[in-house]
XYZ file of C-alpha atoms in Angstrom:
319
model
C 20.131 -30.263 5.362
C 18.841 -26.816 6.036
C 15.331 -28.209 6.468
C 16.672 -30.614 9.084
C 18.288 -27.685 10.975
C 15.111 -25.611 10.822
C 13.091 -28.651 12.097
C 15.525 -29.204 14.936
C 15.304 -25.461 15.847
C 11.595 -25.632 15.906
C 11.624 -28.638 18.253
C 14.082 -26.898 20.529
C 11.829 -23.830 20.759
C 8.555 -25.832 21.000
C 8.641 -26.295 24.809
C 8.700 -22.549 25.241
C 5.945 -22.052 22.660
C 3.760 -24.669 24.370
C 4.415 -23.190 27.876
C 3.505 -19.734 26.467
C 0.244 -21.051 25.032
C -0.708 -23.054 28.102
C 0.051 -20.176 30.570
C -1.889 -17.715 28.361
C -4.907 -20.033 28.367
C -4.829 -20.650 32.109
C -4.444 -16.941 32.776
C -7.413 -16.177 30.507
C -9.664 -18.610 32.385
C -8.620 -17.077 35.747
C -9.076 -13.570 34.513
C -12.686 -14.103 33.318
C -13.688 -15.870 36.477
C -12.356 -13.132 38.856
C -12.705 -10.022 36.656
C -15.634 -8.482 38.560
C -13.385 -8.175 41.649
C -10.809 -6.382 39.539
C -13.424 -3.894 38.313
C -14.561 -3.294 41.891
C -10.955 -2.781 43.013
C -10.263 -0.244 40.220
C -13.399 1.797 41.114
C -12.361 1.860 44.806
C -8.829 2.953 44.033
C -10.044 5.983 41.965
C -12.683 7.220 44.477
C -11.579 10.078 46.714
C -8.593 11.219 44.744
C -7.238 14.373 46.371
C -5.966 16.003 43.169
C -9.357 15.401 41.502
C -11.042 17.257 44.311
C -8.635 20.150 43.947
C -9.461 20.314 40.203
C -13.188 20.414 41.054
C -13.853 17.002 39.588
C -17.512 15.704 39.619
C -16.235 12.473 41.072
C -15.359 14.178 44.370
C -18.997 14.276 45.234
C -19.414 10.561 45.166
C -19.158 9.033 48.662
C -16.554 6.352 49.342
C -18.185 2.932 49.297
C -16.833 -0.428 50.505
C -16.194 -3.384 48.298
C -19.719 -4.971 48.558
C -21.569 -1.662 48.179
C -19.422 -0.703 45.195
C -20.110 -4.018 43.446
C -23.779 -3.786 44.273
C -23.917 -0.194 43.031
C -22.292 -1.141 39.702
C -24.987 -3.825 39.202
C -27.879 -1.559 40.229
C -26.733 1.529 38.432
C -25.087 0.107 35.295
C -26.176 -3.490 34.949
C -24.828 -6.999 35.816
C -22.764 -7.346 32.601
C -20.916 -4.155 33.418
C -18.949 -6.144 36.022
C -17.116 -7.492 33.007
C -16.535 -4.071 31.369
C -12.900 -4.053 30.214
C -12.606 -7.832 30.228
C -11.545 -8.080 26.569
C -8.354 -5.970 26.901
C -7.765 -7.713 30.296
C -7.658 -11.132 28.471
C -5.465 -9.665 25.783
C -3.131 -8.407 28.518
C -2.836 -11.767 30.164
C -2.147 -13.501 26.925
C 0.974 -11.305 26.608
C 1.707 -10.764 30.302
C 1.290 -14.280 31.697
C 2.731 -15.950 28.621
C 5.909 -13.877 28.759
C 6.387 -13.947 32.508
C 5.956 -17.691 32.884
C 8.304 -18.566 30.095
C 10.825 -15.917 31.263
C 10.786 -17.228 34.894
C 11.361 -20.834 33.927
C 14.051 -19.863 31.578
C 15.788 -17.772 34.231
C 15.361 -20.488 36.865
C 16.510 -23.428 34.752
C 19.097 -21.837 32.419
C 20.301 -18.387 33.564
C 20.334 -18.289 37.370
C 20.530 -22.066 37.828
C 19.519 -24.423 40.647
C 21.834 -25.895 43.320
C 23.380 -29.272 42.923
C 20.588 -30.771 44.982
C 18.027 -29.329 42.433
C 16.805 -26.620 44.887
C 16.362 -23.042 43.854
C 17.639 -20.498 46.441
C 15.140 -17.897 47.696
C 17.187 -14.916 46.572
C 17.400 -16.348 43.017
C 13.620 -16.968 43.095
C 13.074 -13.292 44.092
C 15.319 -12.029 41.284
C 13.737 -14.375 38.754
C 10.198 -13.480 39.852
C 10.703 -9.734 39.823
C 12.577 -9.791 36.520
C 10.028 -12.060 34.736
C 7.151 -9.931 36.006
C 8.741 -6.684 34.881
C 9.492 -7.941 31.421
C 6.040 -9.427 30.929
C 4.267 -6.250 32.184
C 6.312 -3.948 30.002
C 5.176 -5.736 26.904
C 1.584 -5.902 28.121
C 1.329 -2.276 29.448
C -0.691 -0.887 26.486
C -3.477 -3.396 26.994
C -3.461 -2.642 30.751
C -3.933 1.050 29.935
C -6.956 0.280 27.721
C -8.379 -2.050 30.351
C -8.276 0.582 33.120
C -9.857 3.290 30.939
C -12.666 0.991 29.865
C -13.312 -0.044 33.457
C -14.004 3.579 34.313
C -16.415 4.295 31.549
C -19.531 3.329 33.439
C -18.569 5.623 36.378
C -17.895 8.516 33.926
C -21.366 8.174 32.392
C -23.014 8.275 35.855
C -21.052 11.489 36.564
C -22.413 13.023 33.370
C -19.048 12.990 31.558
C -18.748 12.124 27.918
C -17.373 8.637 27.165
C -13.642 8.491 26.297
C -13.655 5.179 24.560
C -16.242 3.000 22.768
C -14.337 -0.277 22.637
C -10.912 -1.811 22.556
C -9.979 -0.728 19.047
C -11.330 2.858 19.551
C -9.409 3.081 22.887
C -6.111 2.151 21.181
C -6.730 4.697 18.397
C -7.716 7.417 20.777
C -4.651 6.924 22.958
C -2.269 6.900 19.953
C -3.960 10.046 18.471
C -3.485 11.958 21.658
C -0.078 10.770 22.867
C 1.512 8.887 19.966
C 2.862 5.413 20.295
C 4.567 6.452 23.507
C 1.111 7.169 24.961
C 0.345 3.460 24.924
C 3.016 3.134 27.684
C 1.586 5.846 29.929
C 2.030 4.673 33.497
C 4.390 1.887 32.499
C 6.887 2.655 35.308
C 4.469 2.029 38.265
C 2.960 -0.777 36.148
C 6.293 -2.569 35.872
C 7.054 -1.797 39.553
C 3.799 -3.317 40.593
C 4.326 -6.420 38.396
C 7.814 -6.938 39.848
C 6.425 -6.812 43.345
C 3.389 -8.908 42.572
C 5.477 -11.587 40.888
C 7.836 -11.568 43.855
C 4.785 -12.704 45.706
C 3.135 -14.816 43.085
C 5.837 -16.612 41.059
C 8.472 -16.616 43.771
C 6.177 -17.642 46.631
C 4.366 -20.318 44.598
C 7.656 -21.867 43.400
C 9.247 -21.682 46.851
C 6.181 -22.884 48.760
C 5.492 -25.743 46.347
C 8.970 -27.156 46.436
C 9.217 -26.673 50.167
C 6.077 -28.743 50.651
C 7.361 -31.411 48.288
C 10.653 -31.665 50.152
C 9.448 -31.349 53.777
C 5.941 -32.822 53.895
C 4.319 -36.048 52.773
C 2.452 -34.118 50.022
C 2.996 -35.136 46.472
C 2.870 -32.962 43.355
C -0.973 -32.911 43.268
C -3.906 -30.417 43.480
C -3.652 -30.101 47.260
C -0.050 -29.057 47.071
C -0.903 -26.660 44.271
C -3.829 -25.189 46.247
C -1.807 -24.485 49.389
C 1.027 -22.989 47.347
C -1.354 -20.765 45.391
C -3.021 -19.431 48.565
C 0.382 -18.426 50.003
C 1.313 -16.715 46.697
C -1.993 -14.787 46.558
C -1.669 -13.337 50.067
C 1.920 -12.201 49.591
C 1.267 -10.844 46.021
C -1.714 -8.730 47.236
C 0.237 -7.310 50.195
C 3.301 -6.335 48.119
C 1.418 -5.140 45.007
C -1.569 -3.079 46.247
C 0.323 0.208 46.829
C 1.914 0.095 43.388
C -1.503 -0.956 41.950
C -3.140 2.161 43.357
C -0.500 4.475 41.894
C -0.587 2.663 38.557
C -4.409 2.883 38.290
C -4.471 6.613 39.138
C -1.783 7.551 36.679
C -3.442 5.563 33.901
C -6.898 6.992 34.588
C -5.923 10.650 34.959
C -7.137 13.151 32.303
C -4.430 14.295 29.807
C -3.715 17.405 27.725
C -3.479 17.379 23.917
C 0.158 16.306 24.139
C -0.648 13.334 26.245
C 0.752 14.721 29.479
C -1.111 13.942 32.693
C -3.029 16.846 34.298
C -3.043 15.423 37.881
C 0.322 13.802 38.404
C 3.809 14.479 36.989
C 5.164 10.978 37.839
C 4.550 7.839 39.895
C 6.554 9.505 42.708
C 4.393 12.646 42.564
C 1.226 10.473 42.646
C 2.600 8.629 45.665
C 3.350 11.832 47.486
C 0.043 13.435 46.748
C -1.864 10.307 47.782
C -0.157 10.142 51.149
C -0.392 13.960 51.811
C -3.957 14.266 50.711
C -5.541 11.014 51.901
C -3.045 9.367 54.278
C -0.763 6.369 54.043
C -3.609 3.854 54.109
C -4.934 5.352 50.827
C -2.213 3.195 49.280
C -4.254 0.154 50.368
C -7.511 1.235 48.945
C -9.059 -1.726 47.290
C -6.851 -4.165 49.242
C -9.798 -6.490 50.157
C -10.987 -6.922 46.529
C -7.362 -7.121 45.390
C -6.661 -9.943 47.809
C -10.117 -11.580 47.257
C -9.367 -11.413 43.545
C -5.713 -12.525 43.743
C -6.492 -15.500 46.000
C -9.053 -17.140 43.588
C -7.138 -15.863 40.527
C -4.009 -17.521 41.783
C -5.876 -20.665 42.725
C -7.702 -20.953 39.372
C -4.549 -20.093 37.393
C -2.110 -22.439 39.087
C -4.607 -25.419 39.288
C -5.533 -24.898 35.533
C -1.905 -24.376 34.516
C -0.481 -27.436 36.320
C -3.319 -29.679 34.992
C -3.086 -28.601 31.363
C 0.723 -28.925 31.506
C 0.242 -32.470 32.705
C -2.386 -33.212 30.035
C -0.124 -31.594 27.385
C 2.791 -33.798 28.377
C 4.755 -30.821 29.761
C 6.681 -31.352 33.038
C 5.305 -29.826 36.232
C 6.194 -26.209 36.958
């Protein structure tokens, strides 16, 4: 009898498990395909930091370069494969982040917030669901994001003559914990979660809303064309909403820290925001916007097309 109950419980949970696995796989594919653009974006966001100049940082002597020149410079100065430096923790992050956010959003949409009687999902509920799911997923994935950002900056540090901070994923985790304890793994989690909430208001909310709008109001069926148009819309909105928080998140995560794990450049995400605007102007919040958008657009396209197709192949209903 107990075995039967356990078996029924497993079957009830299986749809969530399968959706987690499928979304993590689709996100890993999208991450590897578009990762060089993420590395370029991170390098652009760090260059020209006003507090770093005030501290006499070596990096202040490096001229600001555009997206193409930055990417070309990485290849010429560090090697082609360095465009994927930090890809391992990035994939780890998306296994956690995308797996959690996708399952959380569908649970919120279908069971908690609920659809209307005509099976439509109101925009305000989609916004709440997208932001909540993104925030939850990113909180759990924040340690891997911290490691990813620090590994992405290692090539630049070597060119500046600075000693390497980390030698790999495991060493990065050990180093962070030894300096700041377990709490150190969540350094920068506030702007990280804020960014994820905004990005998912663009990504999850816009994709879900655009897809079902197209299905209800156009001759399009639930096919790859519909998924492509919806993913393009979600990528543009996600990049526009998420870039300022992404800049703040990247700077806080990459800043040097004292022996207690406290940041030396910024006291908080608000302090980082104020210093960026005062020292570099409002548009500094959109540093790296083009590679962010150029990455989010194909990332969103690859992810949603892959996710919808493997759901169909796996016998799971369309998103």
